[in-house]
Short mmCIF file of C-alpha atoms and ligand atoms in Angstrom, two decimals:
data_model
loop_
_atom_site.label_atom_id
_atom_site.label_comp_id
_atom_site.label_asym_id
_atom_site.label_seq_id
_atom_site.Cartn_x
_atom_site.Cartn_y
_atom_site.Cartn_z
CA MET A 1 145.17 1.00 18.82
CA SER A 2 148.41 -0.94 18.76
CA GLY A 3 151.87 -0.79 20.20
CA ASN A 4 155.05 -2.40 21.36
CA TYR A 5 155.64 -2.53 25.14
CA ASP A 6 157.98 -4.04 27.68
CA LEU A 7 154.97 -5.08 29.75
CA VAL A 8 151.29 -5.49 28.88
CA ILE A 9 148.74 -6.05 31.65
CA VAL A 10 145.41 -7.58 30.66
CA GLY A 11 142.47 -6.49 32.86
CA GLY A 12 141.58 -3.17 34.44
CA GLY A 13 140.21 -4.39 37.76
CA ILE A 14 142.01 -3.75 41.04
CA SER A 15 144.61 -6.47 40.36
CA GLY A 16 145.70 -5.08 36.99
CA ALA A 17 145.58 -1.49 38.29
CA SER A 18 147.75 -2.38 41.31
CA LEU A 19 150.39 -3.93 39.09
CA LEU A 20 150.24 -0.93 36.74
CA TYR A 21 150.78 1.41 39.72
CA THR A 22 153.60 -0.66 41.20
CA THR A 23 155.54 -1.15 37.97
CA ALA A 24 154.97 2.40 36.66
CA LYS A 25 155.95 4.18 39.88
CA PHE A 26 158.62 1.99 41.40
CA THR A 27 160.50 0.29 38.55
CA ASP A 28 162.43 1.54 35.56
CA ILE A 29 160.43 -0.48 33.04
CA GLU A 30 160.26 1.80 30.03
CA SER A 31 156.87 1.10 28.51
CA ILE A 32 153.76 -0.42 30.09
CA ALA A 33 150.22 -0.81 28.76
CA LEU A 34 147.02 -1.90 30.45
CA VAL A 35 144.29 -3.33 28.19
CA GLU A 36 140.69 -3.58 29.46
CA LYS A 37 137.73 -4.95 27.51
CA GLU A 38 135.07 -2.77 29.16
CA ASP A 39 134.73 0.97 28.42
CA GLU A 40 135.23 1.67 32.14
CA ILE A 41 137.95 0.67 34.55
CA ALA A 42 136.73 -1.63 37.39
CA ALA A 43 133.44 -2.60 35.76
CA ILE A 44 133.37 -6.25 36.91
CA ASN A 45 134.18 -7.69 40.36
CA SER A 46 136.12 -4.65 41.58
CA HIS A 47 133.10 -2.37 41.09
CA ARG A 48 131.67 -0.80 44.28
CA THR A 49 128.37 -2.68 44.07
CA ASN A 50 129.80 -6.08 43.20
CA ASN A 51 131.75 -7.07 46.32
CA SER A 52 131.45 -6.67 50.09
CA GLN A 53 133.83 -3.68 50.35
CA THR A 54 135.78 -5.39 53.16
CA LEU A 55 139.51 -5.01 53.54
CA HIS A 56 140.30 -8.51 54.79
CA PHE A 57 143.08 -8.56 57.41
CA GLY A 58 142.36 -12.10 58.62
CA ASP A 59 141.24 -10.92 62.06
CA ILE A 60 137.51 -11.62 61.74
CA GLU A 61 137.57 -14.21 58.94
CA THR A 62 137.11 -17.41 60.93
CA ASN A 63 137.79 -19.70 57.96
CA TYR A 64 141.42 -18.46 57.84
CA THR A 65 144.19 -20.33 59.60
CA LEU A 66 146.74 -18.23 61.51
CA GLU A 67 149.19 -18.78 58.65
CA LYS A 68 146.69 -17.53 56.07
CA ALA A 69 145.84 -14.56 58.29
CA GLU A 70 149.54 -13.62 58.55
CA GLU A 71 149.76 -13.70 54.76
CA VAL A 72 146.62 -11.64 54.15
CA LYS A 73 147.44 -9.13 56.92
CA GLU A 74 150.45 -7.67 55.13
CA GLY A 75 148.41 -7.35 51.93
CA ALA A 76 145.65 -5.50 53.76
CA GLU A 77 148.15 -3.20 55.49
CA LEU A 78 149.70 -2.30 52.13
CA LEU A 79 146.33 -1.21 50.76
CA ALA A 80 145.22 0.44 54.01
CA GLY A 81 148.48 2.41 53.94
CA TYR A 82 147.84 3.43 50.33
CA LEU A 83 144.37 4.65 51.31
CA GLU A 84 145.62 6.53 54.38
CA ASN A 85 148.22 8.20 52.17
CA HIS A 86 146.13 8.99 49.09
CA ASP A 87 142.62 9.38 50.45
CA PRO A 88 142.71 11.81 53.39
CA GLU A 89 139.22 13.05 52.45
CA ARG A 90 137.86 9.48 52.61
CA ASP A 91 136.39 9.56 49.10
CA MET A 92 137.29 5.95 48.44
CA HIS A 93 137.19 4.43 51.88
CA SER A 94 135.80 4.82 55.37
CA LYS A 95 136.92 3.42 58.68
CA ARG A 96 134.37 1.82 60.96
CA SER A 97 134.02 -0.85 63.59
CA LYS A 98 134.40 -4.44 62.43
CA MET A 99 133.54 -7.58 64.39
CA VAL A 100 132.90 -11.29 64.13
CA LEU A 101 129.91 -12.31 66.22
CA GLY A 102 129.57 -15.59 68.10
CA VAL A 103 126.05 -16.59 69.17
CA GLY A 104 125.52 -19.43 71.67
CA ASP A 105 127.97 -21.50 73.77
CA GLU A 106 129.66 -23.31 70.90
CA GLU A 107 130.43 -20.23 68.81
CA VAL A 108 131.52 -18.24 71.85
CA ALA A 109 133.93 -21.02 72.84
CA ALA A 110 135.27 -21.11 69.27
CA LEU A 111 135.92 -17.35 69.28
CA ASP A 112 137.57 -17.47 72.73
CA ALA A 113 139.87 -20.28 71.59
CA ARG A 114 140.70 -18.40 68.42
CA TYR A 115 141.63 -15.29 70.35
CA ASP A 116 143.50 -16.86 73.29
CA GLU A 117 144.90 -20.20 72.18
CA GLU A 118 145.18 -20.02 68.40
CA GLY A 119 147.21 -16.82 68.40
CA PHE A 120 144.82 -14.36 66.74
CA GLY A 121 144.84 -12.09 69.79
CA ASP A 122 148.64 -11.80 69.53
CA LEU A 123 148.67 -11.34 65.76
CA PHE A 124 146.06 -8.57 65.87
CA PRO A 125 146.79 -6.29 68.85
CA LYS A 126 143.77 -4.07 68.12
CA LEU A 127 141.35 -7.02 68.17
CA ARG A 128 139.50 -7.44 71.51
CA PRO A 129 136.92 -9.87 72.81
CA ILE A 130 133.78 -8.07 73.95
CA GLY A 131 130.55 -9.25 75.56
CA ARG A 132 126.88 -8.36 75.22
CA GLU A 133 127.08 -4.92 76.85
CA GLU A 134 129.95 -3.65 74.77
CA ILE A 135 128.50 -5.15 71.61
CA ALA A 136 125.32 -3.18 72.38
CA ASP A 137 127.38 0.02 72.71
CA VAL A 138 128.98 -0.44 69.30
CA GLU A 139 126.14 -2.14 67.42
CA PRO A 140 122.86 -1.71 69.35
CA LYS A 141 120.75 -3.54 66.76
CA VAL A 142 122.84 -6.69 67.12
CA VAL A 143 121.65 -7.06 70.71
CA GLU A 144 118.15 -5.52 70.50
CA GLY A 145 115.42 -8.16 70.63
CA ARG A 146 117.88 -11.02 71.17
CA ASP A 147 117.14 -13.75 73.74
CA PRO A 148 119.01 -12.59 76.88
CA GLY A 149 119.70 -16.22 77.78
CA VAL A 150 121.89 -16.79 74.72
CA GLU A 151 125.59 -16.17 75.23
CA LEU A 152 127.21 -13.57 72.96
CA ARG A 153 130.82 -12.74 72.19
CA ALA A 154 132.43 -10.64 69.48
CA LEU A 155 136.02 -10.14 68.41
CA GLN A 156 136.00 -6.46 67.54
CA THR A 157 138.50 -4.02 66.04
CA PRO A 158 138.49 -0.40 64.94
CA ASP A 159 140.49 -1.43 61.82
CA GLY A 160 137.30 -1.85 59.82
CA TYR A 161 138.39 -0.41 56.52
CA VAL A 162 135.41 -0.23 54.15
CA VAL A 163 136.71 0.20 50.63
CA ASP A 164 135.21 1.34 47.35
CA TYR A 165 137.45 -0.93 45.31
CA GLY A 166 136.19 0.67 42.08
CA GLN A 167 137.34 4.17 43.11
CA THR A 168 140.57 2.71 44.46
CA THR A 169 141.21 1.01 41.11
CA LYS A 170 140.70 4.35 39.35
CA SER A 171 143.03 6.09 41.80
CA LEU A 172 145.78 3.51 41.16
CA VAL A 173 145.39 3.99 37.40
CA GLU A 174 145.47 7.78 37.77
CA GLU A 175 148.65 7.61 39.83
CA ALA A 176 150.26 5.32 37.24
CA THR A 177 149.28 7.44 34.24
CA GLU A 178 151.18 10.39 35.72
CA GLU A 179 154.19 8.53 34.32
CA ALA A 180 155.03 9.02 30.63
CA THR A 181 155.81 5.30 30.34
CA VAL A 182 152.17 4.23 30.69
CA ASP A 183 149.25 3.79 28.26
CA VAL A 184 145.77 2.60 29.22
CA TYR A 185 143.39 1.18 26.61
CA THR A 186 139.73 0.55 27.45
CA GLY A 187 137.11 -1.03 25.20
CA ALA A 188 139.76 -3.43 23.83
CA GLU A 189 139.13 -7.13 24.47
CA VAL A 190 142.10 -9.45 24.26
CA THR A 191 141.02 -12.27 21.96
CA ASP A 192 144.23 -14.24 21.60
CA VAL A 193 147.70 -14.43 23.11
CA THR A 194 150.47 -15.83 20.92
CA PRO A 195 154.05 -16.52 22.05
CA THR A 196 156.73 -14.92 19.85
CA THR A 197 160.52 -15.15 19.90
CA ASP A 198 160.71 -11.99 22.09
CA GLY A 199 157.59 -12.37 24.22
CA TYR A 200 153.94 -12.27 23.23
CA THR A 201 151.54 -10.79 20.69
CA LEU A 202 148.13 -9.94 22.08
CA GLY A 203 145.36 -9.73 19.52
CA THR A 204 142.52 -7.46 20.66
CA THR A 205 139.23 -6.29 19.20
CA GLU A 206 140.90 -2.90 18.63
CA GLY A 207 144.35 -3.84 17.39
CA ARG A 208 147.51 -5.74 18.19
CA PHE A 209 150.00 -5.32 21.03
CA ASP A 210 153.48 -6.82 21.22
CA CYS A 211 155.30 -7.18 24.51
CA ASP A 212 158.26 -8.82 26.23
CA VAL A 213 156.21 -9.73 29.28
CA ALA A 214 152.46 -10.16 29.81
CA VAL A 215 150.46 -10.35 33.03
CA VAL A 216 146.88 -11.54 32.78
CA ALA A 217 144.77 -10.07 35.59
CA ALA A 218 141.47 -10.80 33.92
CA GLY A 219 139.61 -12.21 36.94
CA SER A 220 137.69 -15.34 36.02
CA HIS A 221 139.00 -15.11 32.45
CA SER A 222 142.64 -15.49 33.50
CA LEU A 223 142.39 -19.28 33.70
CA GLN A 224 140.75 -19.43 30.27
CA MET A 225 143.70 -17.55 28.74
CA ALA A 226 146.19 -19.67 30.70
CA LYS A 227 144.65 -22.85 29.34
CA GLU A 228 144.80 -21.57 25.77
CA LEU A 229 148.60 -21.39 26.23
CA GLY A 230 148.80 -24.82 27.86
CA TYR A 231 149.04 -23.67 31.49
CA GLY A 232 146.78 -24.54 34.44
CA GLU A 233 145.79 -27.92 33.04
CA ASN A 234 145.00 -29.30 36.52
CA LYS A 235 142.66 -26.43 37.40
CA VAL A 236 139.04 -25.61 36.65
CA LEU A 237 136.68 -23.06 38.16
CA LEU A 238 133.63 -23.33 40.35
CA PRO A 239 132.00 -19.95 39.68
CA VAL A 240 130.04 -18.81 42.74
CA ALA A 241 127.76 -15.81 42.19
CA GLY A 242 127.08 -13.58 45.17
CA SER A 243 124.04 -11.32 45.57
CA PHE A 244 123.15 -8.89 48.34
CA PHE A 245 120.11 -7.65 50.23
CA LEU A 246 119.76 -4.03 51.37
CA ALA A 247 118.21 -2.54 54.49
CA ASP A 248 118.11 0.91 56.08
CA ASP A 249 120.42 2.04 58.80
CA LEU A 250 120.85 -1.13 60.88
CA LEU A 251 124.58 -1.33 61.50
CA ASN A 252 127.35 1.15 62.22
CA GLY A 253 130.09 -1.01 60.79
CA LYS A 254 130.78 -4.58 59.72
CA VAL A 255 129.36 -7.58 61.55
CA TYR A 256 130.53 -10.99 60.32
CA THR A 257 129.17 -14.35 61.44
CA LEU A 258 131.36 -17.42 61.93
CA GLN A 259 132.53 -18.93 58.66
CA MET A 260 132.46 -22.64 57.96
CA LYS A 261 136.01 -23.87 57.40
CA LYS A 262 135.09 -25.85 54.30
CA LEU A 263 133.29 -22.96 52.62
CA PRO A 264 135.45 -19.94 51.89
CA PHE A 265 132.50 -18.11 50.38
CA ALA A 266 129.93 -18.87 53.10
CA ALA A 267 128.68 -16.94 56.13
CA VAL A 268 126.51 -13.92 55.67
CA HIS A 269 127.62 -10.60 57.07
CA GLY A 270 126.08 -7.17 57.51
CA ASP A 271 128.00 -4.13 56.29
CA ALA A 272 127.37 -0.42 56.39
CA ASP A 273 128.04 0.95 52.88
CA VAL A 274 131.35 2.71 52.25
CA HIS A 275 129.75 5.99 51.14
CA ASP A 276 126.48 5.93 53.05
CA ALA A 277 126.40 4.38 56.51
CA SER A 278 122.60 4.56 56.52
CA VAL A 279 122.51 1.73 53.98
CA THR A 280 123.25 -1.74 55.35
CA ARG A 281 124.13 -4.54 52.95
CA PHE A 282 123.65 -8.21 53.86
CA GLY A 283 125.22 -11.08 51.98
CA PRO A 284 126.74 -12.30 49.86
CA THR A 285 124.74 -15.33 48.84
CA ALA A 286 126.58 -18.15 47.08
CA LYS A 287 124.90 -19.54 43.98
CA LEU A 288 126.71 -21.81 41.54
CA VAL A 289 126.44 -20.44 37.99
CA PRO A 290 127.83 -21.62 34.65
CA THR A 291 129.14 -18.15 33.72
CA LEU A 292 132.39 -16.28 34.33
CA GLU A 293 130.75 -12.88 34.78
CA ARG A 294 127.55 -12.05 36.54
CA GLY A 295 124.43 -12.01 34.35
CA ARG A 296 126.44 -12.36 31.13
CA ILE A 297 125.12 -15.31 29.17
CA SER A 298 127.91 -14.70 26.65
CA THR A 299 130.39 -16.01 29.24
CA VAL A 300 128.77 -19.49 29.42
CA SER A 301 131.02 -20.62 26.56
CA ASP A 302 134.04 -19.16 28.40
CA PHE A 303 133.07 -21.22 31.45
CA LEU A 304 132.80 -24.36 29.28
CA ASP A 305 136.26 -23.60 27.81
CA VAL A 306 137.72 -23.55 31.31
CA PHE A 307 135.72 -26.56 32.48
CA GLY A 308 136.95 -28.60 29.54
CA LEU A 309 134.08 -31.15 29.65
CA ASN A 310 136.47 -33.96 30.58
CA ALA A 311 136.32 -36.76 33.15
CA ALA A 312 138.70 -35.06 35.62
CA SER A 313 136.51 -31.94 35.73
CA PHE A 314 133.27 -33.89 36.20
CA LEU A 315 134.81 -36.12 38.88
CA SER A 316 136.18 -33.10 40.74
CA TYR A 317 132.79 -31.39 40.69
CA ALA A 318 131.11 -34.62 41.84
CA ASN A 319 133.61 -35.05 44.68
CA ILE A 320 133.26 -31.46 45.87
CA LEU A 321 129.50 -31.19 45.52
CA SER A 322 128.75 -34.51 47.20
CA ASP A 323 130.18 -33.14 50.45
CA ARG A 324 127.63 -33.36 53.27
CA VAL A 325 128.19 -29.74 54.26
CA LEU A 326 128.55 -28.18 50.83
CA LEU A 327 125.65 -29.81 48.97
CA PRO A 328 122.79 -28.61 51.21
CA TYR A 329 124.43 -25.21 51.38
CA VAL A 330 124.61 -24.94 47.59
CA LEU A 331 121.00 -26.07 47.17
CA ARG A 332 119.73 -23.57 49.75
CA ASN A 333 121.53 -20.77 47.95
CA LEU A 334 119.75 -21.47 44.66
CA VAL A 335 116.51 -19.90 45.92
CA TYR A 336 117.73 -16.58 47.31
CA ASP A 337 117.51 -14.79 43.95
CA ILE A 338 113.89 -15.85 43.37
CA PRO A 339 111.44 -12.95 43.96
CA GLU A 340 109.12 -13.37 46.99
CA VAL A 341 110.63 -16.73 48.06
CA GLY A 342 114.25 -15.50 48.14
CA PRO A 343 113.95 -12.74 50.77
CA ARG A 344 111.81 -14.99 52.99
CA GLN A 345 114.41 -17.78 52.88
CA PHE A 346 117.29 -15.37 53.39
CA LEU A 347 115.71 -13.54 56.34
CA PRO A 348 117.01 -15.94 59.07
CA HIS A 349 120.61 -15.17 58.00
CA VAL A 350 119.96 -11.46 58.46
CA GLN A 351 118.24 -12.11 61.77
CA LYS A 352 121.31 -13.92 63.03
CA VAL A 353 123.05 -10.53 62.81
CA VAL A 354 120.10 -8.23 63.57
CA PRO A 355 117.33 -10.23 65.34
CA SER A 356 114.61 -7.57 65.07
CA VAL A 357 114.68 -7.38 61.24
CA GLU A 358 111.42 -8.21 59.48
CA LEU A 359 110.72 -9.29 55.93
CA ASP A 360 109.64 -5.80 54.84
CA ASP A 361 112.94 -4.36 56.03
CA ILE A 362 115.07 -6.11 53.39
CA GLU A 363 115.03 -6.03 49.61
CA ARG A 364 117.23 -7.66 47.03
CA ALA A 365 119.92 -5.30 45.77
CA LYS A 366 119.18 -5.30 42.05
CA GLY A 367 122.23 -5.22 39.81
CA TYR A 368 124.61 -5.79 42.72
CA GLY A 369 126.97 -8.76 43.01
CA GLY A 370 129.67 -10.61 41.16
CA VAL A 371 131.08 -14.06 40.51
CA ARG A 372 133.85 -15.54 42.67
CA PRO A 373 136.02 -17.85 40.55
CA GLN A 374 136.71 -20.49 43.21
CA ILE A 375 139.54 -22.72 42.08
CA VAL A 376 139.21 -26.49 41.78
CA ASP A 377 142.31 -28.69 41.75
CA THR A 378 141.44 -31.55 39.40
CA SER A 379 144.45 -33.64 40.54
CA ALA A 380 143.31 -33.61 44.18
CA LYS A 381 139.62 -33.27 43.15
CA SER A 382 139.27 -30.59 45.79
CA LEU A 383 138.36 -26.95 46.21
CA ASP A 384 141.33 -24.63 46.75
CA MET A 385 140.93 -21.71 49.11
CA GLY A 386 141.63 -18.20 47.89
CA GLU A 387 143.55 -16.94 44.90
CA ALA A 388 145.83 -18.70 42.42
CA LYS A 389 148.83 -17.57 40.46
CA ILE A 390 150.31 -19.38 37.48
CA VAL A 391 153.81 -18.25 36.52
CA GLY A 392 154.77 -19.24 32.98
CA ASP A 393 157.44 -18.26 30.50
CA ASP A 394 157.50 -14.42 30.70
CA ILE A 395 153.80 -14.50 31.54
CA ILE A 396 151.78 -14.54 34.78
CA PHE A 397 148.09 -15.36 35.25
CA ASN A 398 146.23 -14.20 38.37
CA ILE A 399 142.91 -15.79 39.33
CA THR A 400 141.37 -13.76 42.10
CA PRO A 401 138.40 -14.78 44.21
CA SER A 402 138.20 -13.14 47.66
CA PRO A 403 140.40 -11.83 49.25
CA GLY A 404 141.84 -10.77 45.87
CA ALA A 405 140.89 -7.11 46.25
CA SER A 406 142.40 -6.90 49.74
CA THR A 407 145.70 -8.43 48.68
CA CYS A 408 145.98 -6.58 45.35
CA LEU A 409 149.12 -4.61 46.24
CA LYS A 410 150.88 -7.59 47.80
CA ASN A 411 150.12 -9.56 44.67
CA ALA A 412 151.42 -6.70 42.56
CA MET A 413 154.59 -6.51 44.67
CA ARG A 414 155.20 -10.21 44.16
CA ASP A 415 154.59 -10.01 40.41
CA THR A 416 156.83 -6.98 40.09
CA HIS A 417 159.70 -8.95 41.67
CA THR A 418 159.10 -11.79 39.21
CA ILE A 419 158.92 -9.46 36.22
CA VAL A 420 162.02 -7.48 37.13
CA GLU A 421 164.23 -10.21 38.56
CA GLU A 422 163.20 -13.26 36.53
CA PHE A 423 161.66 -12.04 33.29
CA LEU A 424 163.39 -8.79 32.29
CA GLY A 425 166.80 -9.33 33.87
CA ASP A 426 169.69 -7.32 35.25
CA ASP A 427 168.99 -3.94 33.64
CA TYR A 428 165.84 -3.36 35.66
CA GLU A 429 165.14 -2.57 39.29
CA PHE A 430 162.17 -2.54 41.66
CA ASP A 431 162.50 0.03 44.44
CA GLU A 432 160.51 -1.87 47.05
CA ALA A 433 161.51 0.55 49.81
CA ALA A 434 159.92 3.45 47.90
CA PHE A 435 156.81 1.31 47.25
CA ARG A 436 156.54 0.56 50.96
CA ALA A 437 157.08 4.22 51.85
CA GLU A 438 154.03 5.16 49.74
CA THR A 439 151.85 2.33 51.04
CA ILE A 440 152.35 0.21 54.16
CA ASP A 441 154.45 2.82 55.98
CA HIS A 442 151.28 4.95 56.25
CA PHE A 443 149.32 2.20 57.99
CA PRO A 444 148.61 3.37 61.57
CA ARG A 445 149.93 0.90 64.12
CA GLY A 446 149.59 0.52 67.89
CA ASP A 447 146.50 1.36 69.83
CA GLY A 448 146.39 5.02 68.78
CA ASP A 449 142.72 4.63 67.91
CA SER A 450 141.19 5.28 71.30
CA ASP A 451 137.64 4.94 69.99
CA PRO A 452 137.23 1.19 69.54
CA ALA A 453 134.14 1.70 67.43
CA GLY A 454 135.98 3.71 64.77
CA GLU A 455 135.33 7.22 63.52
CA ALA A 456 131.86 6.81 62.05
CA VAL A 457 130.11 5.33 65.05
CA PRO A 458 127.96 7.60 67.15
CA ALA A 459 128.28 7.46 70.95
CA ALA A 460 125.92 4.93 72.50
CA ASP A 461 123.62 7.58 73.88
CA ASP A 462 123.41 9.64 70.64
C1 FAD B 501 130.12 -11.17 45.98
C2 FAD B 501 131.57 -10.87 46.15
C3 FAD B 501 132.04 -10.29 47.32
C4 FAD B 501 133.40 -10.01 47.46
N1 FAD B 501 133.81 -9.34 48.57
C5 FAD B 501 135.13 -9.03 48.71
C6 FAD B 501 135.57 -8.29 49.82
O1 FAD B 501 134.79 -7.83 50.64
N2 FAD B 501 136.91 -8.06 49.94
C7 FAD B 501 137.81 -8.53 49.02
O2 FAD B 501 139.01 -8.31 49.18
N3 FAD B 501 137.42 -9.21 47.92
C8 FAD B 501 136.09 -9.45 47.75
N4 FAD B 501 135.66 -10.11 46.63
C9 FAD B 501 136.65 -10.49 45.64
C10 FAD B 501 137.07 -9.27 44.81
O3 FAD B 501 135.94 -8.64 44.27
C11 FAD B 501 138.02 -9.72 43.72
O4 FAD B 501 139.08 -10.47 44.31
C12 FAD B 501 138.65 -8.55 42.99
O5 FAD B 501 137.69 -7.63 42.57
C13 FAD B 501 139.41 -9.12 41.82
O6 FAD B 501 139.95 -8.05 41.08
P1 FAD B 501 140.55 -8.36 39.66
O7 FAD B 501 141.10 -7.11 39.14
O8 FAD B 501 141.45 -9.53 39.75
O9 FAD B 501 139.28 -8.87 38.82
P2 FAD B 501 138.11 -8.00 38.19
O10 FAD B 501 137.74 -6.86 39.03
O11 FAD B 501 137.05 -8.97 37.81
O12 FAD B 501 138.80 -7.40 36.91
C14 FAD B 501 139.18 -8.21 35.82
C15 FAD B 501 139.13 -7.33 34.61
O13 FAD B 501 139.62 -8.04 33.48
C16 FAD B 501 138.85 -7.65 32.38
N5 FAD B 501 138.96 -8.67 31.35
C17 FAD B 501 138.51 -9.94 31.38
N6 FAD B 501 138.77 -10.56 30.22
C18 FAD B 501 139.41 -9.65 29.44
C19 FAD B 501 139.91 -9.69 28.11
N7 FAD B 501 139.82 -10.79 27.36
N8 FAD B 501 140.49 -8.58 27.60
C20 FAD B 501 140.61 -7.44 28.36
N9 FAD B 501 140.12 -7.35 29.60
C21 FAD B 501 139.54 -8.45 30.14
C22 FAD B 501 137.43 -7.54 32.94
O14 FAD B 501 136.59 -6.78 32.12
C23 FAD B 501 137.70 -6.90 34.28
O15 FAD B 501 137.63 -5.50 34.25
C24 FAD B 501 134.31 -10.36 46.44
C25 FAD B 501 133.83 -10.93 45.25
C26 FAD B 501 132.48 -11.15 45.09
C27 FAD B 501 131.99 -11.69 43.79
#
């Protein structure tokens, strides 16, 4: 394997695939390659079992500010539109109810304020506040067995897109490879990136690729590659592994609990699986690990490369982990993966969503889960929320913790503008209108969905 391309994309997860789709279909870039180290596309965080399958719009994510929600919403609508357009049979997604649940006076007041005063009700016209009775209609198990004296409120929407991000990644790659300009190489690990007079040479385990422009969409590994080229010096990663527990048939859709503002990866939720609504997934947990990929000891040295073992990294970790909210949370999360003890300790989180659940009802989902590369700013010694993008000289690096899968097409749109307008120059064009016509223009707006519980929810008396 080898070749000379205008654009090489490193990483065949949903980020790399989205950029491949966007550039192949809607620009006149003449030759594009995607290089993936695994034998399969979407084998790491974008795989169906390794994330929560939520299309984040910002409506039920209570750690998002209104500004962040506005940003994420367009990204989610782009992907929802793609799915509506390309997946009429619902092979890669389903549409169910989605809600954030407030339990007790304080949480109910917080949700009411969010909806009425903070502007979320206006931003999301399909979102509605519902009380105990309506919650019981949509999600009976959320109310069953719960103390009737405790106040309940949910912000609920039928826009609960549940996405198999792995299948979606494959669909994006398939669409792109319809174009003669595109090559996809799997089983080829990029081992070094060297600047040349015209762009970059990428050394891989299977051969060498030359390109004018490179985009690194290698998940947790993007920052490692950036640092090798002298970029991202003020960033390190706090890798947070997430596991899940499984139960039978408890929820019809997605039920989130209130997130803590300081912890973008906290707050357990219950989710009916994208392909099988009779399986309910609870999680994710949040365990700090010294690896860049889940269960891969070989990536400990990659983590150390990114960490850098210098004073700024240690001081940043110390500052973040000494937080009075974060530290106990991190310590609690260490035990959830331990057999016997883990499920017992995790059970109260599940019971917050479904009170009648017992220990025997849940089991750890073996082999499920991934690692969220949370970004640490070593200048501010603080944890950054969400994704990061480093734009260099004819090269872009994308580091993509949640909601990276939800915003994949928006990210790709942004990168395509940079590639075409800043890197390649006047001879190239990005037809954004055509891109929007294939994606966001298919997103259903208004209150056309008369069934607030979404298509997959049985009537209350079924
Ligand atoms: C527990 C958990 C729950 C989550 N839930 C959600 C959710 O509900 N909704 C949401 O939007 N997001 C969620 N996320 C985040 C989401 O999974 C990621 O944002 C998304 O999958 C990132 O996609 P990606 O393509 O950037 O990275 P990945 O899917 O990790 O893909 C990166 C690819 O790069 C390849 N690669 C790495 N190094 C090299 C190399 N040297 N050479 C060649 N290839 C390389 C890897 O093999 C991999 O295939 C969750 C994440 C976790 C861990």
